[in-house]
GROMACS .gro file of C-alpha atoms in nm:
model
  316
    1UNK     CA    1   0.000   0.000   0.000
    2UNK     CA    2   0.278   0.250   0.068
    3UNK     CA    3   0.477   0.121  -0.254
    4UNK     CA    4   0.148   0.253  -0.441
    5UNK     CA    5   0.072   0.604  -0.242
    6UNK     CA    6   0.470   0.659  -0.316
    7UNK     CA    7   0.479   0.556  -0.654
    8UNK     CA    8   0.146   0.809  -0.693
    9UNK     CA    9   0.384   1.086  -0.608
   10UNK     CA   10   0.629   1.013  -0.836
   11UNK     CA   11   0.433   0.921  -1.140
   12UNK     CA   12   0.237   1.253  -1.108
   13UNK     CA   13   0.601   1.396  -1.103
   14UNK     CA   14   0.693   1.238  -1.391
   15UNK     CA   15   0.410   1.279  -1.621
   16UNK     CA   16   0.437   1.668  -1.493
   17UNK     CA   17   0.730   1.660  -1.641
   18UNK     CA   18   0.669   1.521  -1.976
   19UNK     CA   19   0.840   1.173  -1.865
   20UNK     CA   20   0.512   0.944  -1.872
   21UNK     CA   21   0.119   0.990  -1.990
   22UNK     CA   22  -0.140   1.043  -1.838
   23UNK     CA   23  -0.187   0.901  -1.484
   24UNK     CA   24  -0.465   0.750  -1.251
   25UNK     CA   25  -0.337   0.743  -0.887
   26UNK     CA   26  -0.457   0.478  -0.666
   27UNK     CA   27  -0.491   0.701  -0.364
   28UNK     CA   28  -0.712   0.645  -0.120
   29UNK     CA   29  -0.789   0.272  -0.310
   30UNK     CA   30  -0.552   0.091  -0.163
   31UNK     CA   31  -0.697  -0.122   0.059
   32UNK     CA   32  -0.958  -0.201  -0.180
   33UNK     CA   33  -0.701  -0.331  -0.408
   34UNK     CA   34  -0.436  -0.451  -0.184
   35UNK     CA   35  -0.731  -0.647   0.035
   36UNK     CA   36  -0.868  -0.797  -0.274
   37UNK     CA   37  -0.583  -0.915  -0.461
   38UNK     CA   38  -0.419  -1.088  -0.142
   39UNK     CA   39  -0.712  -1.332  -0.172
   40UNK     CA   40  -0.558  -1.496  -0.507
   41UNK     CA   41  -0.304  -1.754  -0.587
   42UNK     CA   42  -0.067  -1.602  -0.889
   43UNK     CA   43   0.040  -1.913  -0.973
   44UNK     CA   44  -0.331  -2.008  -1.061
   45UNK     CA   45  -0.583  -1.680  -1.054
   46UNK     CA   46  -0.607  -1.424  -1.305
   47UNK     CA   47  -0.623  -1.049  -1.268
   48UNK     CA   48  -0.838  -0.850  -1.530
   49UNK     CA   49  -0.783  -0.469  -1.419
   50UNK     CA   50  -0.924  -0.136  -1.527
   51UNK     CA   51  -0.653   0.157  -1.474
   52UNK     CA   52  -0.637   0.164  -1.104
   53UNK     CA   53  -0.525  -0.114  -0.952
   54UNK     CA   54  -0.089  -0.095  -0.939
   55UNK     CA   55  -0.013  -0.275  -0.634
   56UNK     CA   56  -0.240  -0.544  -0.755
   57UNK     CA   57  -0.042  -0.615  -1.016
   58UNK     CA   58   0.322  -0.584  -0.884
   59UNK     CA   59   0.182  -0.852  -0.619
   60UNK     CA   60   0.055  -1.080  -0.915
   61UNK     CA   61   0.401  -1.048  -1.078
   62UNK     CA   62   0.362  -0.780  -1.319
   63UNK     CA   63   0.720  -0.586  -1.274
   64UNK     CA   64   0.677  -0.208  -1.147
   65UNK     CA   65   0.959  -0.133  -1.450
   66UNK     CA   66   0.766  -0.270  -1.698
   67UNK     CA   67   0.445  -0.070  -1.586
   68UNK     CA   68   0.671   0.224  -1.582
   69UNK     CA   69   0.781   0.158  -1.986
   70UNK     CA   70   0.416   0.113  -2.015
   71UNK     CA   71   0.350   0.508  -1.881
   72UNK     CA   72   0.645   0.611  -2.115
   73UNK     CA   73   0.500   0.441  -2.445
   74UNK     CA   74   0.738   0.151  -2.453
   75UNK     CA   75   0.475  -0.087  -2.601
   76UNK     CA   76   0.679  -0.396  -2.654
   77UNK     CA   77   0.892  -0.323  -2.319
   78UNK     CA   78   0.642  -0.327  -2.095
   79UNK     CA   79   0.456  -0.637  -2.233
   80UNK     CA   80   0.315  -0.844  -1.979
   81UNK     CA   81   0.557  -1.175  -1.950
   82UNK     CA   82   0.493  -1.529  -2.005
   83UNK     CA   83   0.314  -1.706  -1.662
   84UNK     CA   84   0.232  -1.378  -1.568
   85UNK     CA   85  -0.181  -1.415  -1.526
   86UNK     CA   86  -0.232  -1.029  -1.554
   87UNK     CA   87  -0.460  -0.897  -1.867
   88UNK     CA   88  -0.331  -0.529  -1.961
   89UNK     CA   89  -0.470  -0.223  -1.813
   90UNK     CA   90  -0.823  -0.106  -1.961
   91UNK     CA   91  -0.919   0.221  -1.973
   92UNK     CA   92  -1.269   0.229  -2.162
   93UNK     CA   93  -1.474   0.195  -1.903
   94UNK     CA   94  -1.599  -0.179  -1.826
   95UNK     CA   95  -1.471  -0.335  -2.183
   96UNK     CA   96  -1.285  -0.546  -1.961
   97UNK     CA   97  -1.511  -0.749  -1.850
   98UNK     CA   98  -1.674  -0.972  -2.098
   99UNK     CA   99  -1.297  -1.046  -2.158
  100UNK     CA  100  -1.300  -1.133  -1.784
  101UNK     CA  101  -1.616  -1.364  -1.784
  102UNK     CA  102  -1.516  -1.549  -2.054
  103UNK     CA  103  -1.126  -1.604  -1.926
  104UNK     CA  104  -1.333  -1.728  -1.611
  105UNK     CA  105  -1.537  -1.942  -1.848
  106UNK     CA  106  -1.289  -2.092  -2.018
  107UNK     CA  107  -1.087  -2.205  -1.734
  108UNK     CA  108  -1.425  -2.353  -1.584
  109UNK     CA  109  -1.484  -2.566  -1.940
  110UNK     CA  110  -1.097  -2.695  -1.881
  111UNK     CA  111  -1.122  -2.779  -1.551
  112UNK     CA  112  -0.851  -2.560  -1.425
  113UNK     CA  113  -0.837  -2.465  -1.038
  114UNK     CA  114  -0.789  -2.076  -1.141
  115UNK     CA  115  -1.013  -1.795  -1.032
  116UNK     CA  116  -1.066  -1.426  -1.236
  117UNK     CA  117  -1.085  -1.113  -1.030
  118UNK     CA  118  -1.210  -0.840  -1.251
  119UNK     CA  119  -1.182  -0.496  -1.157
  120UNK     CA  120  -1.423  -0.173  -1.215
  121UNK     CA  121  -1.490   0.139  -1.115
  122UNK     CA  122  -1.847   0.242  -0.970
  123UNK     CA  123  -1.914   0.463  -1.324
  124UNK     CA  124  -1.825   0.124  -1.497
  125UNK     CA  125  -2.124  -0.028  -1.361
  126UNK     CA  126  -2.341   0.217  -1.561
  127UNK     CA  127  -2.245   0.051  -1.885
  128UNK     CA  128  -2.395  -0.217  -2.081
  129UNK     CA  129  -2.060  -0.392  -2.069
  130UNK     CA  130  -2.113  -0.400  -1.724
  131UNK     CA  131  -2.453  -0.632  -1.750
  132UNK     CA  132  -2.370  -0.816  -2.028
  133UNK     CA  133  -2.045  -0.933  -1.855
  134UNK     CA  134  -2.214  -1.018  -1.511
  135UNK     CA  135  -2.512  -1.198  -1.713
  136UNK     CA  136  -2.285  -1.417  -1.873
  137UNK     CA  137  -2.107  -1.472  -1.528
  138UNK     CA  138  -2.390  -1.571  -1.346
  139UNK     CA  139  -2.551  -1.810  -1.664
  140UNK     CA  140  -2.217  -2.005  -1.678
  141UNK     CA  141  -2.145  -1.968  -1.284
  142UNK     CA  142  -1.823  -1.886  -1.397
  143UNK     CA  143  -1.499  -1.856  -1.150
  144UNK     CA  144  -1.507  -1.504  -1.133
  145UNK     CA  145  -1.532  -1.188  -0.843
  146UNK     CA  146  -1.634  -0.869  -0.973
  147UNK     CA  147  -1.454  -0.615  -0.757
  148UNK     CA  148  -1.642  -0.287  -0.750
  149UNK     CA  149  -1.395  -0.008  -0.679
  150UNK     CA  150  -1.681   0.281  -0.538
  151UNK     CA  151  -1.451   0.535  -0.451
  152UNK     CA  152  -1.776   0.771  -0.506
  153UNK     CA  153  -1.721   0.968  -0.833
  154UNK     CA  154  -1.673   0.862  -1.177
  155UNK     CA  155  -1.449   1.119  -1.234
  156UNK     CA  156  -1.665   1.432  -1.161
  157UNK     CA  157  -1.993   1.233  -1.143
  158UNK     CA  158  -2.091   1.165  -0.785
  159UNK     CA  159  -2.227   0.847  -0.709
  160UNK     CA  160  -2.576   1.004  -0.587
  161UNK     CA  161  -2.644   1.149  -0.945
  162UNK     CA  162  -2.545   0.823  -1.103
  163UNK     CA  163  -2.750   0.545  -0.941
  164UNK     CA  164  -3.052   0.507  -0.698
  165UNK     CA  165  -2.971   0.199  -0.555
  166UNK     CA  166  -2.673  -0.006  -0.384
  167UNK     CA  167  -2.434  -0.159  -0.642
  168UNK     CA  168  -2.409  -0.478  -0.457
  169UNK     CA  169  -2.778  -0.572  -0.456
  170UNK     CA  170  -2.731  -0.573  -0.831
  171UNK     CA  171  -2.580  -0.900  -0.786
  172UNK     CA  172  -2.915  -1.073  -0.756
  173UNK     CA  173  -3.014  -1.002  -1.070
  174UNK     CA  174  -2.750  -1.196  -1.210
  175UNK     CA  175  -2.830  -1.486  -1.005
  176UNK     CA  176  -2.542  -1.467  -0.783
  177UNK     CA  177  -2.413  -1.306  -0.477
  178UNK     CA  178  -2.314  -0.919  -0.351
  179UNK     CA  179  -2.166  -0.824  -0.083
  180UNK     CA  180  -2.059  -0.449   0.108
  181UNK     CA  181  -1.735  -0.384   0.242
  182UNK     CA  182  -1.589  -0.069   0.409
  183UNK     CA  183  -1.312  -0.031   0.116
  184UNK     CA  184  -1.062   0.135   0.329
  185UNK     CA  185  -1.027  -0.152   0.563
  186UNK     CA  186  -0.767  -0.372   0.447
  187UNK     CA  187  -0.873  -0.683   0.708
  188UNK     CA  188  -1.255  -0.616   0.641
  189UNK     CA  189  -1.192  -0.646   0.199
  190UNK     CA  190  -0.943  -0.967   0.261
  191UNK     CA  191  -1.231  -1.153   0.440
  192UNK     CA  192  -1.441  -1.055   0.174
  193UNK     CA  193  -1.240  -1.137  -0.141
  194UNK     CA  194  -1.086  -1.473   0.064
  195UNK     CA  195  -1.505  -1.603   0.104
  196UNK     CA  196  -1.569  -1.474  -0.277
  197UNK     CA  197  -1.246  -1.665  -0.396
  198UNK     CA  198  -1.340  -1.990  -0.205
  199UNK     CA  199  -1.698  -1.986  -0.355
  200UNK     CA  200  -1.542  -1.954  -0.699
  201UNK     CA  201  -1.324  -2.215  -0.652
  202UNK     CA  202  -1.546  -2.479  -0.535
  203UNK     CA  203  -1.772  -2.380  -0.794
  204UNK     CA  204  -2.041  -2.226  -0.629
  205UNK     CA  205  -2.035  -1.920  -0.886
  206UNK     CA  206  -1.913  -1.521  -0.898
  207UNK     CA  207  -1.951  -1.255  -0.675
  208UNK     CA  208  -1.947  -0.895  -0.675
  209UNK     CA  209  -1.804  -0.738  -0.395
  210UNK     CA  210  -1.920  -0.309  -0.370
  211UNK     CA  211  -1.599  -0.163  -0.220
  212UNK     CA  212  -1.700   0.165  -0.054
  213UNK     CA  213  -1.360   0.376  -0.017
  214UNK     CA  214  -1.241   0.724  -0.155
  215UNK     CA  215  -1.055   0.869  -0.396
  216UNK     CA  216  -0.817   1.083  -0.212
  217UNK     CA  217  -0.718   1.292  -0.517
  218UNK     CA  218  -0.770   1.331  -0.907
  219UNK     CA  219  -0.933   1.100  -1.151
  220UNK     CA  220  -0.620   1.114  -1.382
  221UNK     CA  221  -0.382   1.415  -1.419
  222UNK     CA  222  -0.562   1.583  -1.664
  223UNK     CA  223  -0.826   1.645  -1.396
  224UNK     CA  224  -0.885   1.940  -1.170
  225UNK     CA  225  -1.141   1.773  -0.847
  226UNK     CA  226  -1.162   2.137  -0.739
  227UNK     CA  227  -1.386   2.215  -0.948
  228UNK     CA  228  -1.675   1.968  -0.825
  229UNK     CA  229  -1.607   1.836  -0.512
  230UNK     CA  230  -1.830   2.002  -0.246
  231UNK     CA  231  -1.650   2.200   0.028
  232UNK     CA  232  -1.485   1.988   0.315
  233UNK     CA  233  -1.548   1.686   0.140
  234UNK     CA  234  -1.184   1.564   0.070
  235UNK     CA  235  -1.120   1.652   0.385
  236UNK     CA  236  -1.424   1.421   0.558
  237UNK     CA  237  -1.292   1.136   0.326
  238UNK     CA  238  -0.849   1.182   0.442
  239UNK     CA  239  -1.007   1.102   0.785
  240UNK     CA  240  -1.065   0.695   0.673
  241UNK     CA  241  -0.697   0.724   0.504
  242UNK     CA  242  -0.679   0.319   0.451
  243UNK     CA  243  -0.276   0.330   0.491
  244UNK     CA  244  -0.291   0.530   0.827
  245UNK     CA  245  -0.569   0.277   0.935
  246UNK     CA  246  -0.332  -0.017   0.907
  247UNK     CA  247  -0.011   0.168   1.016
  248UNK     CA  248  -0.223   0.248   1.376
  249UNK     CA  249  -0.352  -0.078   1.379
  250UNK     CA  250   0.017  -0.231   1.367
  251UNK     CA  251   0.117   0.012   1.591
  252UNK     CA  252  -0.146  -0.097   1.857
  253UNK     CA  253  -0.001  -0.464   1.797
  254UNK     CA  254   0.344  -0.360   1.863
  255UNK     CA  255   0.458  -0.402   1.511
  256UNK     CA  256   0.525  -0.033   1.369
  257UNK     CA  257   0.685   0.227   1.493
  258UNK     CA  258   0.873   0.569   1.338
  259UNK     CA  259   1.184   0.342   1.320
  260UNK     CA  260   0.979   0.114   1.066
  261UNK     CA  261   0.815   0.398   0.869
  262UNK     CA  262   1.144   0.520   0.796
  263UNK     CA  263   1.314   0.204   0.695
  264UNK     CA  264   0.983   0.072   0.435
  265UNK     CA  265   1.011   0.406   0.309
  266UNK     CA  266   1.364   0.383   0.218
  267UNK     CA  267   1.326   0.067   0.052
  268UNK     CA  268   1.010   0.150  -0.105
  269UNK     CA  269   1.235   0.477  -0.228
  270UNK     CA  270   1.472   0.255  -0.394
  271UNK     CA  271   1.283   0.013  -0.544
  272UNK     CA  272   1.082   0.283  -0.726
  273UNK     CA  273   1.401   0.476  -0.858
  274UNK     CA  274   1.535   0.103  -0.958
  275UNK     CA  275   1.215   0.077  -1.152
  276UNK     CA  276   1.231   0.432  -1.343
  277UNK     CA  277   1.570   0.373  -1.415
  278UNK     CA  278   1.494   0.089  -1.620
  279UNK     CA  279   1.220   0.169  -1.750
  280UNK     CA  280   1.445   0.424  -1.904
  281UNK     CA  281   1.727   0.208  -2.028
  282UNK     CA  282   1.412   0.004  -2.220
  283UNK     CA  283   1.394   0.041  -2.586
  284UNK     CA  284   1.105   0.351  -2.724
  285UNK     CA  285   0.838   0.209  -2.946
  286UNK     CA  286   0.883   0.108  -3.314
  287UNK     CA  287   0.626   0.161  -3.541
  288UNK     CA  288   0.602  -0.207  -3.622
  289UNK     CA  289   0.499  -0.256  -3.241
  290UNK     CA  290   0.161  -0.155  -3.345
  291UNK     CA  291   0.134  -0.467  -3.559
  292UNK     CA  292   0.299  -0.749  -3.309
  293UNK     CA  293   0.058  -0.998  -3.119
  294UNK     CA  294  -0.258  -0.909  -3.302
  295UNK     CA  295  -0.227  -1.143  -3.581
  296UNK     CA  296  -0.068  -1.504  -3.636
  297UNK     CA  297  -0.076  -1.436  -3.990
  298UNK     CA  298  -0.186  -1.083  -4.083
  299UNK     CA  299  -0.493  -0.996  -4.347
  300UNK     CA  300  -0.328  -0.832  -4.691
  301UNK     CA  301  -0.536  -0.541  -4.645
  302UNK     CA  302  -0.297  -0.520  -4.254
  303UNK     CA  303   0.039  -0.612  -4.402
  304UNK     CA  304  -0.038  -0.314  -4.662
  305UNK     CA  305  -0.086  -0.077  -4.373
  306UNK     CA  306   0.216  -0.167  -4.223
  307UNK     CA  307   0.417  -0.142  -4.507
  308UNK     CA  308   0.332   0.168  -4.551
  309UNK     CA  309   0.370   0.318  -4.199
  310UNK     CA  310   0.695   0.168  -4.222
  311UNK     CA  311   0.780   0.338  -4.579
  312UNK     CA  312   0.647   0.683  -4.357
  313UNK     CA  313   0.826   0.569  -4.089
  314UNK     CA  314   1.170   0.526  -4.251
  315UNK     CA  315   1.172   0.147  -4.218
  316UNK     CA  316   1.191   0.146  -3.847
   0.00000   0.00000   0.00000
């Protein structure tokens, strides 16, 4: 959780800078996605993740350089590796998860042990992908938890004006089950994702589990939250900070003190600056990346394209 809130800081500095794209901290999330991913087996479980979800996917085995290249437009450096059971990043809201449901499907029909944890945001749930995806889910009883990030505003849409009802409860529409967590409580989201995965496993179908946390700052840096979110609000929600909620809790257990801030923050330091360092050393993108891994044996009418971005591109 404190690799993420760091790495926040810096990739806001960076893209700032001109250094990486645009960025979608996961501030405020972290328990949400920290709690929820610690449920799976990365030897055996999938992760299919919208755009906020980082720490999720360094714990699943996804390096935090080549998420870095993938900020800095390195398409074929930061591809995901071999035996690494992460799908990329998806930033159209909720396309994500029909991919998901059928992944989950599939390993059902070949009798594999894995489980798919598909990620969304609470404005994702407006879209048709959204029902389509849980539909099939819930048909199939597919091995799958649908992990509802509600951090309360899809981007500067609150979540009053979006829906009248509790996203959970949607659940039994689909013919399977939906639970409510407090999304900033690491322990509380665990036991939740830990009962979803075991139902999934033992085939007893998906879940969808309505993480209520906060978003603690923009939607993406090209957003300005001052300019919709009420007065004192940010400051109501930096009151359930999920980080300081575990860093107390340890504290009260004997098991962090200033001396251990200080020394994860050093490593956590390093690591990051090992990671942006290289990223940097990784090769840019070529504009025959934009034709890799699409096609085992490309159309005529895409092998004429590429020639001639290549011709444009001065056979690079």
């Amino acid at each position: 959780m404190m690799l993420s809130r760091a790495f926040d800081a810096r990739a806001t500095a960076l893209q700032r800078q001109g250094r990486l794209g645009t960025y979608s901290p996961v501030k405020g999330q972290e328990a949400s996605v920290v709690g929820s991913s610690l449920a799976l087996d990365p030897a055996t479980d999938w992760i299919a993740p919208s755009y906020r979800e980082l720490p999720a996917l360094v714990r699943h085995g996804h390096s935090l350089e080549r998420i870095v290249a993938g900020y800095m437009g390195k398409v074929a450096s930061s591809g995901i590796i071999e035996g690494v059971n992460v799908l990329p990043n998806q930033v159209a809201l909720a396309t994500q998860l029909q991919h998901a449901s059928g992944l989950a499907w599939g390993l059902k029909l070949q009798r594999k042990p894995g489980v798919v944890m598909a990620y969304c945001g609470e404005g994702a749930a407006s879209e048709g992908d959204f029902h389509e995806a849980c539909n099939m889910a819930g048909v199939r009883r597919a091995p799958i938890v649908f992990v509802l990030m509600n951090n309360q505003w899809a981007i500067s849409t609150s979540r009053e004006l979006q829906s009248a009802g509790e996203f959970y409860r949607r659940a039994e529409g689909y013919g399977f089950k939906g639970v409510q967590v407090d999304g900033n409580d690491l322990l509380a989201v665990y036991e939740a994702a830990a009962d979803a995965v075991e139902r999934a496993r033992a085939g007893n179908g998906p879940t969808l589990i309505d993480c209520v946390t906060f978003r603690l700052s923009f939607h993406n840096t090209t957003d300005d939250p001052g300019a919709y979110l009420p007065d004192g609000w940010l400051e109501r929600a930096e009151r359930e900070d999920p980080i300081l909620r575990v860093q107390t809790f340890l504290a009260a257990q004997g098991l962090w003190d200033d001396g251990s801030r200080v020394a994860v923050e050093g490593e956590i330091a390093e690591q990051i600056d090992a990671a942006v360092q290289a990223a940097s050393a990784m090769r840019t993108s070529r504009a025959a990346d934009v034709f890799e891994n699409v096609y085992a044996r490309p159309p005529e009418r895409v092998r004429r394209q590429r020639d001639e971005l290549l011709r444009l591109a001065g056979g690079s």
